[in-house]
Amino acid sequence: MDFLNNWSSTGNNGDPITIIRNGQPTNTSNEGWIPITENIRKDLSSIYLTSYQQLKTFKVASELYQSYTTPPIVPSLFTQPQIAINSNRVVINASSDSILLSAEKSIGLSTGGSVNIDATSNYISSNDIRLGSKDAKQSILLGDDTIEILKSLTGAIKDLATILQVERNGLETDLNGKVKFVTSYNPIAGNVLTQINSANGILSRLNDDSLKSKSTKII
C-alpha cells in the first residue's frame, strides 16, 4: 500500500527531501505501530530540507508583506529548494561571534506582533530608507541645520518686532491743552517679542537642544 505525503503534489518521484521531526501531534493514536505521516503544522518541532516539493500545509505565523512592492512567494506556495524550520520558538545564538543573514533578493521580517531590536548601537547603511510606507515621499530634515536656520529666522523676526514695537514717539496735547511726550507701543509686536524672549520661548528652546534627538542621527 502506498502512503501519500500530506504536503506536496509537485515535483517528481525520487526528488530528495530530508525531514527531521521531534514529537508527534497530541491527537496521535496510542497504537504506536501504526505509521503516520509527518505534519509540519502539528508536529512539535520540524526541519524540512526540500528540493522541489511544495509545503502546502505549512502556514507561517504571519504573511504580512506590505513593505514589498513585489511580495515574496509565501513558503506554502514555493516549489524551489527551501529549508523550513517550525516550532513554538526558534532560537539562533552565536556564542562568540556574529549571526550573518544574507539573501540575493531581500530579508523579510513579518510578524503579527512587533519587531524589537535592542542593542548598544544600531547602524543602518542604505541609499534609500523609507519609514511608514514603501511609498513614503517626504524627506527628513537635517536636525542641526534646521535648528540653525530657525535661529537665524527667529533672530530676524526679533529685530523686526523690536523696531515695530515702538509705533510712535512724539508730542501730544491732552484734553486740558497740556503738551506731553508720548511713546505708543504696538501690542502685536510686543506679543511676538514675548513669545521669542520668554523663559520657555522660541529662542530658549532652540538654544537648549531639546528639539534634537539624543539617539538618532542622519546624514
XYZ file of N, CA, C and O in Angstrom:
876
model
N 0.852 -1.193 0.000
C 0.000 0.000 0.000
C 0.888 1.244 0.000
O 1.845 1.336 0.752
N 0.547 2.189 -0.870
C 1.323 3.427 -0.944
C 0.757 4.445 0.048
O -0.465 4.641 0.144
N 1.654 5.075 0.805
C 1.256 6.143 1.718
C 1.674 7.465 1.090
O 2.870 7.733 0.926
N 0.694 8.290 0.732
C 0.989 9.582 0.120
C 1.341 10.596 1.207
O 0.775 10.579 2.305
N 2.284 11.480 0.873
C 2.597 12.530 1.844
C 1.443 13.529 1.897
O 0.589 13.571 1.018
N 1.428 14.337 2.930
C 0.338 15.302 3.108
C 0.768 16.738 2.837
O 0.098 17.671 3.241
N 1.941 16.869 2.166
C 2.399 18.251 1.986
C 2.550 18.658 0.529
O 2.510 19.839 0.225
N 2.716 17.726 -0.406
C 3.056 18.189 -1.749
C 2.536 17.251 -2.820
O 2.498 16.036 -2.659
N 2.121 17.889 -3.922
C 1.778 17.126 -5.126
C 2.643 17.572 -6.302
O 2.384 17.227 -7.444
N 3.678 18.359 -6.018
C 4.564 18.854 -7.067
C 5.870 18.071 -7.056
O 6.154 17.297 -6.146
N 6.700 18.306 -8.070
C 7.978 17.611 -8.171
C 7.810 16.229 -8.763
O 6.723 15.827 -9.217
N 8.888 15.481 -8.781
C 8.895 14.138 -9.367
C 9.169 13.101 -8.289
O 9.805 13.387 -7.268
N 8.690 11.904 -8.527
C 9.027 10.807 -7.631
C 10.545 10.652 -7.570
O 11.212 10.617 -8.601
N 11.076 10.562 -6.398
C 12.522 10.433 -6.242
C 13.218 11.739 -5.933
O 14.416 11.735 -5.605
N 12.503 12.885 -6.061
C 13.127 14.146 -5.652
C 13.477 14.067 -4.172
O 12.637 13.707 -3.342
N 14.708 14.386 -3.812
C 15.121 14.191 -2.419
C 14.438 15.168 -1.471
O 14.135 16.305 -1.823
N 14.187 14.698 -0.278
C 13.679 15.546 0.802
C 14.149 14.947 2.122
O 14.188 13.718 2.290
N 14.572 15.799 3.034
C 15.003 15.353 4.361
C 14.111 16.025 5.406
O 13.961 17.247 5.398
N 13.527 15.216 6.277
C 12.632 15.726 7.312
C 13.151 15.281 8.678
O 13.416 14.096 8.899
N 13.353 16.242 9.545
C 13.703 15.947 10.932
C 12.515 16.394 11.783
O 12.147 17.572 11.789
N 11.903 15.417 12.456
C 10.735 15.727 13.261
C 10.966 15.284 14.698
O 11.471 14.194 14.955
N 10.563 16.136 15.633
C 10.641 15.766 17.045
C 9.250 15.947 17.654
O 8.734 17.049 17.728
N 8.642 14.852 18.054
C 7.323 14.927 18.667
C 6.207 14.814 17.649
O 6.271 15.402 16.567
N 5.205 14.044 17.964
C 4.052 13.855 17.093
C 2.886 14.709 17.589
O 2.901 15.207 18.712
N 1.873 14.878 16.746
C 0.694 15.635 17.182
C 0.090 15.030 18.449
O 0.145 13.822 18.672
N -0.500 15.884 19.278
C -1.051 15.425 20.547
C -2.249 14.502 20.375
O -2.593 13.749 21.297
N -2.888 14.560 19.218
C -4.055 13.697 18.992
C -3.688 12.398 18.283
O -4.547 11.707 17.741
N -2.392 12.042 18.279
C -1.945 10.807 17.631
C -2.472 9.584 18.392
O -2.589 9.593 19.619
N -2.763 8.529 17.650
C -3.244 7.291 18.251
C -2.197 6.690 19.182
O -0.990 6.829 18.971
N -2.649 6.046 20.218
C -1.752 5.347 21.142
C -1.188 4.065 20.549
O -0.308 3.438 21.142
N -1.700 3.671 19.407
C -1.220 2.464 18.742
C 0.039 2.821 17.967
O 0.016 3.138 16.786
N 1.164 2.754 18.650
C 2.417 3.247 18.103
C 2.928 2.487 16.905
O 3.821 2.965 16.202
N 2.411 1.295 16.652
C 2.882 0.526 15.496
C 2.238 0.958 14.179
O 2.641 0.541 13.124
N 1.221 1.824 14.281
C 0.567 2.296 13.066
C 1.349 3.502 12.538
O 1.524 4.496 13.246
N 1.869 3.433 11.301
C 2.671 4.555 10.771
C 1.816 5.793 10.548
O 0.646 5.699 10.180
N 2.406 6.947 10.789
C 1.752 8.222 10.483
C 2.702 9.062 9.648
O 3.913 8.844 9.643
N 2.129 9.984 8.938
C 2.924 10.862 8.077
C 3.242 12.151 8.820
O 2.430 12.663 9.593
N 4.436 12.693 8.586
C 4.838 13.931 9.243
C 3.872 15.059 8.896
O 3.352 15.132 7.778
N 3.642 15.946 9.850
C 2.746 17.081 9.638
C 3.419 18.327 10.215
O 3.520 18.496 11.435
N 3.885 19.185 9.339
C 4.682 20.336 9.773
C 3.865 21.306 10.616
O 4.396 22.057 11.427
N 2.549 21.279 10.462
C 1.710 22.181 11.239
C 1.449 21.663 12.655
O 1.233 22.441 13.573
N 1.439 20.348 12.820
C 1.013 19.761 14.092
C 2.133 19.081 14.877
O 2.020 18.911 16.089
N 3.209 18.657 14.199
C 4.332 18.068 14.922
C 4.952 19.132 15.834
O 4.923 20.325 15.531
N 5.561 18.702 16.907
C 6.052 19.662 17.889
C 7.168 20.548 17.331
O 7.167 21.756 17.515
N 8.145 19.955 16.681
C 9.241 20.713 16.061
C 9.661 19.996 14.789
O 9.755 18.766 14.773
N 9.949 20.776 13.728
C 10.279 20.161 12.440
C 11.326 20.973 11.707
O 11.384 22.209 11.826
N 12.157 20.254 10.958
C 13.057 20.881 9.986
C 12.856 20.142 8.669
O 12.996 18.916 8.612
N 12.507 20.879 7.624
C 12.302 20.300 6.293
C 13.360 20.856 5.350
O 13.511 22.082 5.230
N 14.102 19.969 4.693
C 15.042 20.361 3.642
C 14.486 19.806 2.339
O 14.557 18.604 2.088
N 13.936 20.663 1.527
C 13.220 20.214 0.327
C 14.078 20.361 -0.923
O 15.130 21.009 -0.913
N 13.618 19.766 -1.999
C 14.203 20.015 -3.321
C 13.158 20.725 -4.185
O 13.251 21.933 -4.398
N 12.116 20.025 -4.617
C 11.080 20.652 -5.445
C 9.679 20.360 -4.923
O 8.709 20.483 -5.642
N 9.599 19.989 -3.647
C 8.297 19.759 -3.047
C 7.662 21.091 -2.612
O 8.363 22.056 -2.297
N 6.358 21.129 -2.596
C 5.625 22.303 -2.136
C 5.038 22.000 -0.759
O 4.235 21.085 -0.614
N 5.431 22.759 0.230
C 4.942 22.535 1.595
C 3.593 23.223 1.764
O 3.448 24.215 2.482
N 2.582 22.681 1.095
C 1.292 23.353 1.000
C 0.553 23.429 2.328
O -0.345 24.253 2.494
N 0.894 22.578 3.298
C 0.230 22.645 4.600
C 0.979 23.542 5.582
O 0.560 23.686 6.725
N 2.079 24.130 5.148
C 2.901 24.945 6.032
C 2.351 26.368 6.065
O 2.537 27.143 5.130
N 1.670 26.731 7.117
C 1.110 28.065 7.283
C 1.976 28.835 8.267
O 2.017 28.525 9.466
N 2.709 29.827 7.772
C 3.568 30.606 8.661
C 2.716 31.528 9.524
O 1.557 31.828 9.213
N 3.293 31.990 10.643
C 2.541 32.783 11.611
C 2.072 34.113 11.042
O 1.019 34.626 11.414
N 2.832 34.702 10.123
C 2.457 35.990 9.549
C 2.883 36.053 8.089
O 4.028 35.740 7.764
N 1.957 36.435 7.229
C 2.262 36.649 5.814
C 2.004 38.109 5.459
O 1.464 38.433 4.412
N 2.416 38.995 6.364
C 2.244 40.433 6.163
C 3.468 40.980 5.442
O 4.550 41.078 6.025
N 3.305 41.327 4.174
C 4.438 41.795 3.364
C 4.103 43.135 2.695
O 4.389 43.346 1.519
N 3.495 44.057 3.438
C 3.060 45.322 2.860
C 4.223 46.234 2.491
O 4.051 47.169 1.708
N 5.399 45.998 3.064
C 6.546 46.856 2.737
C 7.135 46.515 1.378
O 7.985 47.248 0.872
N 6.690 45.414 0.765
C 7.223 44.980 -0.521
C 6.420 45.583 -1.677
O 5.191 45.633 -1.629
N 7.123 46.000 -2.717
C 6.453 46.340 -3.969
C 6.003 45.061 -4.665
O 4.879 44.964 -5.162
N 6.875 44.059 -4.712
C 6.532 42.719 -5.190
C 6.739 41.745 -4.040
O 7.881 41.400 -3.720
N 5.669 41.306 -3.383
C 5.819 40.427 -2.215
C 6.483 39.113 -2.588
O 6.354 38.622 -3.712
N 7.214 38.501 -1.671
C 7.835 37.200 -1.925
C 6.762 36.103 -1.990
O 5.661 36.264 -1.452
N 7.107 35.013 -2.647
C 6.210 33.861 -2.662
C 6.149 33.289 -1.252
O 7.188 33.054 -0.628
N 4.950 33.080 -0.753
C 4.827 32.562 0.613
C 5.371 31.144 0.664
O 5.353 30.411 -0.333
N 5.892 30.710 1.815
C 6.526 29.387 1.919
C 5.634 28.234 1.474
O 6.127 27.246 0.930
N 4.327 28.341 1.673
C 3.439 27.230 1.327
C 3.238 27.079 -0.178
O 2.746 26.044 -0.640
N 3.628 28.088 -0.959
C 3.465 28.025 -2.420
C 4.792 27.877 -3.155
O 4.810 27.668 -4.369
N 5.894 27.980 -2.448
C 7.221 27.927 -3.067
C 7.547 26.495 -3.483
O 7.353 25.556 -2.711
N 8.021 26.308 -4.718
C 8.297 24.955 -5.223
C 9.760 24.752 -5.574
O 10.110 23.767 -6.226
N 10.625 25.664 -5.157
C 12.062 25.504 -5.340
C 12.678 25.038 -4.019
O 12.015 25.032 -2.982
N 13.943 24.629 -4.026
C 14.548 24.165 -2.779
C 14.454 25.211 -1.674
O 14.751 26.392 -1.880
N 14.007 24.784 -0.489
C 13.952 25.679 0.658
C 14.116 24.865 1.946
O 13.934 23.646 1.963
N 14.494 25.542 3.000
C 14.605 24.936 4.321
C 13.558 25.595 5.206
O 13.509 26.826 5.318
N 12.705 24.794 5.814
C 11.653 25.304 6.687
C 11.874 24.766 8.094
O 12.048 23.561 8.290
N 11.881 25.654 9.043
C 12.019 25.292 10.450
C 10.762 25.753 11.168
O 10.346 26.912 11.039
N 10.122 24.870 11.904
C 8.873 25.221 12.551
C 8.836 24.684 13.978
O 9.151 23.520 14.229
N 8.487 25.548 14.929
C 8.318 25.141 16.318
C 7.641 26.290 17.051
O 7.399 27.362 16.466
N 7.326 26.091 18.326
C 6.735 27.176 19.097
C 7.707 28.340 19.276
O 7.311 29.493 19.332
N 8.975 28.021 19.381
C 10.004 29.057 19.490
C 11.240 28.589 18.747
O 11.587 27.416 18.773
N 11.908 29.530 18.054
C 13.152 29.232 17.349
C 14.221 30.178 17.886
O 14.043 31.401 17.879
N 15.317 29.634 18.361
C 16.415 30.429 18.921
C 17.674 30.177 18.107
O 18.069 29.028 17.904
N 18.290 31.244 17.628
C 19.579 31.153 16.938
C 20.570 31.984 17.751
O 20.347 33.176 17.974
N 21.644 31.370 18.187
C 22.588 32.060 19.058
C 24.021 31.848 18.578
O 24.426 30.738 18.262
N 24.774 32.947 18.494
C 26.204 32.875 18.202
C 26.934 33.242 19.495
O 26.913 34.399 19.914
N 27.579 32.267 20.132
C 28.116 32.479 21.478
C 29.378 33.333 21.501
O 29.677 33.957 22.514
N 30.132 33.373 20.400
C 31.382 34.121 20.451
C 31.618 35.019 19.236
O 32.579 35.783 19.233
N 30.756 34.936 18.217
C 30.966 35.800 17.053
C 29.629 36.358 16.581
O 28.854 36.838 17.406
N 29.336 36.293 15.309
C 28.206 37.017 14.739
C 27.173 36.086 14.112
O 27.475 34.942 13.764
N 25.967 36.595 13.965
C 24.936 35.968 13.138
C 24.841 36.781 11.856
O 24.564 37.983 11.892
N 25.083 36.162 10.740
C 25.079 36.846 9.445
C 23.911 36.326 8.616
O 23.839 35.133 8.317
N 23.010 37.200 8.241
C 21.898 36.847 7.372
C 22.171 37.451 6.004
O 22.404 38.655 5.878
N 22.131 36.638 4.970
C 22.450 37.107 3.626
C 21.439 36.537 2.649
O 21.055 35.366 2.753
N 20.959 37.368 1.709
C 19.979 36.914 0.723
C 20.193 37.657 -0.589
O 20.598 38.822 -0.590
N 19.927 36.981 -1.698
C 20.083 37.589 -3.017
C 19.047 38.686 -3.249
O 19.350 39.739 -3.814
N 17.786 38.452 -2.828
C 16.721 39.420 -3.100
C 16.404 40.301 -1.901
O 16.511 41.522 -1.964
N 15.979 39.706 -0.813
C 15.572 40.507 0.337
C 15.598 39.654 1.591
O 15.632 38.424 1.524
N 15.581 40.319 2.727
C 15.391 39.667 4.016
C 14.103 40.243 4.590
O 14.012 41.445 4.852
N 13.082 39.420 4.731
C 11.777 39.892 5.168
C 11.504 39.509 6.609
O 11.676 38.362 7.008
N 11.082 40.478 7.400
C 10.652 40.238 8.767
C 9.159 40.504 8.829
O 8.709 41.615 8.544
N 8.374 39.507 9.163
C 6.925 39.652 9.203
C 6.399 39.061 10.499
O 6.740 37.931 10.863
N 5.592 39.817 11.216
C 5.054 39.331 12.479
C 3.706 39.978 12.746
O 3.450 41.110 12.318
N 2.844 39.257 13.452
C 1.584 39.829 13.880
C 1.747 40.693 15.113
O 0.807 41.384 15.523
N 2.933 40.678 15.717
C 3.209 41.492 16.891
C 4.144 42.634 16.569
O 3.840 43.488 15.745
N 5.329 42.646 17.190
C 6.272 43.743 16.998
C 7.642 43.211 16.638
O 7.974 42.066 16.935
N 8.449 44.054 16.006
C 9.859 43.762 15.744
C 10.666 44.592 16.735
O 10.609 45.828 16.710
N 11.395 43.935 17.613
C 12.145 44.628 18.659
C 13.638 44.432 18.438
O 14.096 43.315 18.257
N 14.375 45.533 18.447
C 15.830 45.492 18.298
C 16.443 46.204 19.492
O 16.239 47.404 19.680
N 17.162 45.472 20.314
C 17.826 46.046 21.477
C 19.329 45.895 21.296
O 19.839 44.784 21.174
N 20.028 47.005 21.286
C 21.472 46.973 21.079
C 22.086 48.242 21.643
O 21.410 49.258 21.814
N 23.386 48.180 21.927
C 24.093 49.376 22.372
C 24.101 50.432 21.278
O 23.950 51.628 21.535
N 24.267 49.982 20.033
C 24.260 50.888 18.883
C 23.543 50.198 17.730
O 23.643 48.982 17.565
N 22.815 50.977 16.936
C 22.165 50.470 15.734
C 22.640 51.283 14.542
O 22.564 52.514 14.551
N 23.127 50.608 13.518
C 23.611 51.287 12.324
C 22.869 50.750 11.102
O 22.768 49.535 10.922
N 22.351 51.644 10.266
C 21.683 51.260 9.026
C 22.347 52.034 7.895
O 22.367 53.270 7.901
N 22.890 51.315 6.939
C 23.538 51.950 5.795
C 22.735 51.629 4.540
O 22.587 50.469 4.163
N 22.189 52.662 3.908
C 21.359 52.454 2.722
C 21.253 53.762 1.952
O 21.322 54.850 2.540
N 21.067 53.653 0.652
C 20.857 54.836 -0.185
C 19.394 55.245 -0.242
O 19.058 56.307 -0.757
N 18.491 54.399 0.269
C 17.056 54.685 0.192
C 16.376 54.092 1.424
O 16.187 52.886 1.515
N 16.042 54.931 2.390
C 15.367 54.498 3.607
C 13.978 55.125 3.632
O 13.844 56.353 3.562
N 12.944 54.290 3.717
C 11.567 54.780 3.753
C 10.907 54.299 5.029
O 10.929 53.110 5.342
N 10.311 55.219 5.771
C 9.684 54.910 7.049
C 8.179 55.085 6.931
O 7.706 56.064 6.361
N 7.434 54.159 7.493
C 5.980 54.265 7.500
C 5.316 53.573 6.337
O 4.252 52.981 6.485
N 5.935 53.634 5.156
C 5.356 53.019 3.966
C 6.419 52.935 2.880
O 7.314 53.770 2.806
N 6.279 51.936 2.020
C 7.192 51.837 0.876
C 6.980 52.990 -0.091
O 7.837 53.272 -0.933
N 5.833 53.674 0.006
C 5.511 54.792 -0.885
C 5.852 56.149 -0.275
O 5.457 57.179 -0.811
N 6.559 56.159 0.854
C 6.907 57.419 1.516
C 7.710 58.313 0.569
O 8.649 57.865 -0.079
N 7.336 59.585 0.480
C 7.980 60.519 -0.449
C 8.634 61.705 0.256
O 9.539 62.340 -0.276
N 8.164 62.072 1.455
C 8.678 63.257 2.133
C 10.087 63.008 2.675
O 10.390 61.948 3.199
N 10.934 64.022 2.570
C 12.318 63.921 3.047
C 12.407 64.311 4.521
O 11.691 65.200 4.985
N 13.298 63.658 5.257
C 13.573 64.013 6.643
C 14.504 65.229 6.668
O 15.469 65.299 5.907
N 14.206 66.192 7.532
C 15.052 67.375 7.653
C 16.306 67.042 8.456
O 16.281 66.233 9.378
N 17.404 67.710 8.115
C 18.626 67.606 8.899
C 18.451 68.453 10.153
O 18.328 69.671 10.073
N 18.429 67.808 11.315
C 18.067 68.490 12.548
C 18.953 69.676 12.897
O 18.459 70.779 13.160
N 20.271 69.488 12.909
C 21.182 70.563 13.311
C 21.083 71.754 12.362
O 21.025 72.914 12.799
N 21.066 71.479 11.053
C 20.993 72.567 10.069
C 19.655 73.291 10.171
O 19.595 74.532 10.058
N 18.568 72.548 10.389
C 17.255 73.167 10.504
C 17.183 74.075 11.733
O 16.626 75.181 11.676
N 17.771 73.636 12.854
C 17.793 74.465 14.063
C 18.540 75.769 13.811
O 18.104 76.854 14.235
N 19.674 75.695 13.119
C 20.442 76.911 12.843
C 19.655 77.874 11.953
O 19.692 79.101 12.164
N 18.936 77.347 10.964
C 18.115 78.202 10.100
C 16.992 78.844 10.908
O 16.685 80.035 10.752
N 16.367 78.069 11.794
C 15.292 78.611 12.630
C 15.822 79.677 13.583
O 15.136 80.673 13.865
N 17.039 79.495 14.088
C 17.640 80.517 14.944
C 17.833 81.825 14.162
O 17.538 82.916 14.676
N 18.335 81.722 12.937
C 18.548 82.919 12.111
C 17.224 83.601 11.805
O 17.105 84.837 11.878
N 16.213 82.800 11.459
C 14.900 83.359 11.144
C 14.285 84.023 12.372
O 13.733 85.136 12.285
N 14.408 83.365 13.534
C 13.859 83.933 14.756
C 14.566 85.233 15.123
O 13.932 86.207 15.570
N 15.879 85.272 14.934
C 16.626 86.496 15.203
C 16.181 87.637 14.312
O 16.050 88.785 14.775
N 15.932 87.357 13.038
C 15.482 88.401 12.114
C 14.094 88.905 12.507
O 13.823 90.117 12.470
N 13.209 87.982 12.913
C 11.869 88.389 13.336
C 11.947 89.220 14.616
O 11.217 90.204 14.793
N 12.848 88.832 15.521
C 13.033 89.583 16.769
C 13.469 91.011 16.474
O 12.944 91.968 17.061
N 14.443 91.187 15.572
C 14.915 92.532 15.223
C 13.789 93.358 14.615
O 13.619 94.543 14.937
N 13.004 92.729 13.736
C 11.902 93.449 13.086
C 10.834 93.839 14.104
O 10.335 94.969 14.098
N 10.506 92.903 15.019
C 9.489 93.201 16.030
C 9.951 94.284 16.980
O 9.150 95.097 17.453
N 11.256 94.332 17.284
C 11.793 95.375 18.160
C 11.595 96.751 17.546
O 11.244 97.722 18.227
N 11.817 96.845 16.237
C 11.628 98.124 15.543
C 10.147 98.495 15.498
O 9.756 99.636 15.742
N 9.299 97.512 15.213
C 7.871 97.783 15.066
C 7.161 97.980 16.400
O 6.049 98.512 16.446
N 7.822 97.552 17.494
C 7.164 97.658 18.794
C 6.882 99.121 19.151
O 5.814 99.442 19.663
N 7.868 99.991 18.900
C 7.655 101.419 19.143
C 6.931 101.990 17.935
O 7.512 102.180 16.874
N 5.648 102.200 18.120
C 4.822 102.623 16.988
C 5.008 104.109 16.683
O 5.017 104.535 15.541
N 5.155 104.909 17.772
C 5.288 106.347 17.532
C 5.850 107.048 18.752
O 5.494 106.748 19.882
N 6.769 107.962 18.537
C 7.262 108.864 19.568
C 6.895 110.295 19.164
O 7.032 110.677 17.993
N 6.455 111.065 20.110
C 6.161 112.450 19.751
C 5.423 113.195 20.838
O 5.167 112.679 21.925
N 5.102 114.457 20.526
C 4.383 115.308 21.462
C 2.902 115.250 21.163
O 2.467 115.269 20.005
N 2.097 115.180 22.235
C 0.651 115.188 22.088
C 0.046 116.181 23.074
O 0.610 116.460 24.137
N -1.083 116.693 22.726
C -1.812 117.619 23.605
C -3.021 116.899 24.148
O -3.833 116.349 23.378
N -3.142 116.894 25.483
C -4.286 116.199 26.072
C -5.518 117.091 26.039
O -5.491 118.211 25.513
N -6.621 116.657 26.648
C -7.890 117.391 26.624
C -7.811 118.707 27.373
O -8.609 119.624 27.132
N -6.842 118.804 28.280
C -6.677 120.047 29.045
C -5.713 121.018 28.392
O -5.375 122.066 28.958
N -5.255 120.646 27.189
C -4.348 121.524 26.479
C -2.910 121.411 26.901
O -2.065 122.217 26.497
N -2.603 120.391 27.705
C -1.245 120.214 28.171
C -0.463 119.385 27.183
O -0.925 118.325 26.736
N 0.719 119.809 26.822
C 1.564 119.104 25.865
C 2.502 118.153 26.613
O 3.138 118.562 27.594
N 2.569 116.930 26.152
C 3.470 115.955 26.776
C 4.057 115.025 25.718
O 3.499 114.870 24.631
N 5.227 114.438 26.091
C 5.899 113.499 25.195
C 5.299 112.099 25.397
O 5.183 111.623 26.531
N 4.930 111.472 24.285
C 4.233 110.181 24.364
C 4.932 109.160 23.470
O 5.329 109.464 22.350
N 5.102 107.954 24.032
C 5.583 106.817 23.243
C 4.489 105.750 23.224
O 4.045 105.302 24.284
N 4.030 105.381 22.059
C 2.998 104.342 21.958
C 3.634 103.065 21.418
O 4.557 103.092 20.607
N 3.124 101.931 21.908
C 3.706 100.636 21.559
C 2.706 99.789 20.780
O 1.497 99.818 21.044
N 3.252 99.036 19.831
C 2.433 98.124 19.033
C 2.255 96.827 19.823
O 3.233 96.095 20.045
N 1.048 96.478 20.256
C 0.865 95.279 21.096
C 1.168 93.975 20.358
O 1.596 92.999 20.972
N 0.969 93.962 19.061
C 1.238 92.729 18.303
C 2.733 92.445 18.286
O 3.184 91.315 18.526
N 3.532 93.477 18.001
C 4.983 93.299 18.003
C 5.478 92.922 19.392
O 6.378 92.086 19.552
N 4.881 93.521 20.442
C 5.272 93.173 21.796
C 4.965 91.719 22.120
O 5.749 91.046 22.804
N 3.849 91.222 21.637
C 3.487 89.818 21.861
C 4.471 88.892 21.169
O 4.847 87.848 21.715
N 4.908 89.255 19.967
C 5.899 88.450 19.253
C 7.199 88.386 20.043
O 7.808 87.322 20.199
N 7.638 89.525 20.574
C 8.871 89.548 21.357
C 8.741 88.698 22.621
O 9.702 88.033 23.035
N 7.580 88.699 23.228
C 7.364 87.873 24.420
C 7.498 86.388 24.080
O 8.129 85.614 24.813
N 6.900 85.988 22.981
C 6.994 84.589 22.564
C 8.437 84.186 22.257
O 8.837 83.041 22.487
N 9.221 85.106 21.748
C 10.615 84.804 21.396
C 11.509 84.790 22.620
O 12.352 83.907 22.797
N 11.323 85.782 23.537
C 12.296 86.008 24.606
C 11.945 85.374 25.943
O 12.786 85.354 26.844
N 10.741 84.857 26.121
C 10.342 84.320 27.424
C 11.192 83.109 27.804
O 11.887 82.522 26.969
N 11.111 82.731 29.105
C 11.957 81.645 29.621
C 11.751 80.348 28.852
O 12.702 79.580 28.641
N 10.528 80.068 28.453
C 10.232 78.859 27.667
C 9.877 79.208 26.228
O 9.148 78.468 25.563
N 10.395 80.345 25.785
C 10.059 80.822 24.455
C 10.839 80.136 23.344
O 11.589 79.175 23.559
N 10.678 80.687 22.157
C 11.241 80.063 20.956
C 12.760 79.993 21.022
O 13.364 78.939 20.788
N 13.414 81.116 21.347
C 14.885 81.123 21.372
C 15.426 80.180 22.444
O 16.436 79.506 22.236
N 14.765 80.132 23.591
C 15.218 79.243 24.663
C 15.190 77.790 24.222
O 16.134 77.040 24.459
N 14.126 77.389 23.555
C 14.015 76.001 23.117
C 14.993 75.687 21.986
O 15.541 74.589 21.914
N 15.234 76.659 21.127
C 16.191 76.426 20.042
C 17.617 76.309 20.576
O 18.426 75.549 20.043
N 17.916 77.032 21.639
C 19.288 77.059 22.155
C 19.607 75.918 23.113
O 20.774 75.581 23.306
N 18.581 75.297 23.718
C 18.890 74.238 24.686
C 18.901 72.841 24.057
O 19.035 71.839 24.768
N 18.773 72.753 22.748
C 18.861 71.487 22.002
C 17.781 70.480 22.381
O 17.902 69.288 22.095
N 16.699 70.924 23.009
C 15.643 69.983 23.400
C 14.881 69.436 22.194
O 14.197 68.417 22.324
N 14.986 70.111 21.053
C 14.282 69.641 19.862
C 15.063 68.578 19.101
O 14.537 67.966 18.184
N 16.317 68.353 19.491
C 17.165 67.389 18.772
C 17.095 66.015 19.426
O 17.073 65.901 20.656
N 17.076 64.987 18.607
C 17.111 63.632 19.132
C 18.445 63.357 19.800
O 19.503 63.762 19.312
N 18.406 62.675 20.931
C 19.643 62.318 21.638
C 20.236 61.008 21.135
O 21.359 60.660 21.491
N 19.495 60.248 20.299
C 19.968 58.922 19.922
C 20.021 58.674 18.425
O 20.764 57.801 17.980
N 19.254 59.409 17.627
C 19.134 59.112 16.205
C 19.834 60.171 15.379
O 19.586 61.372 15.542
N 20.714 59.742 14.463
C 21.468 60.654 13.608
C 21.220 60.296 12.142
O 21.032 59.133 11.792
N 21.232 61.291 11.269
C 21.106 61.074 9.823
C 22.170 61.894 9.112
O 22.800 62.778 9.699
N 22.375 61.569 7.827
C 23.364 62.309 7.056
C 22.657 63.127 5.982
O 21.529 62.841 5.617
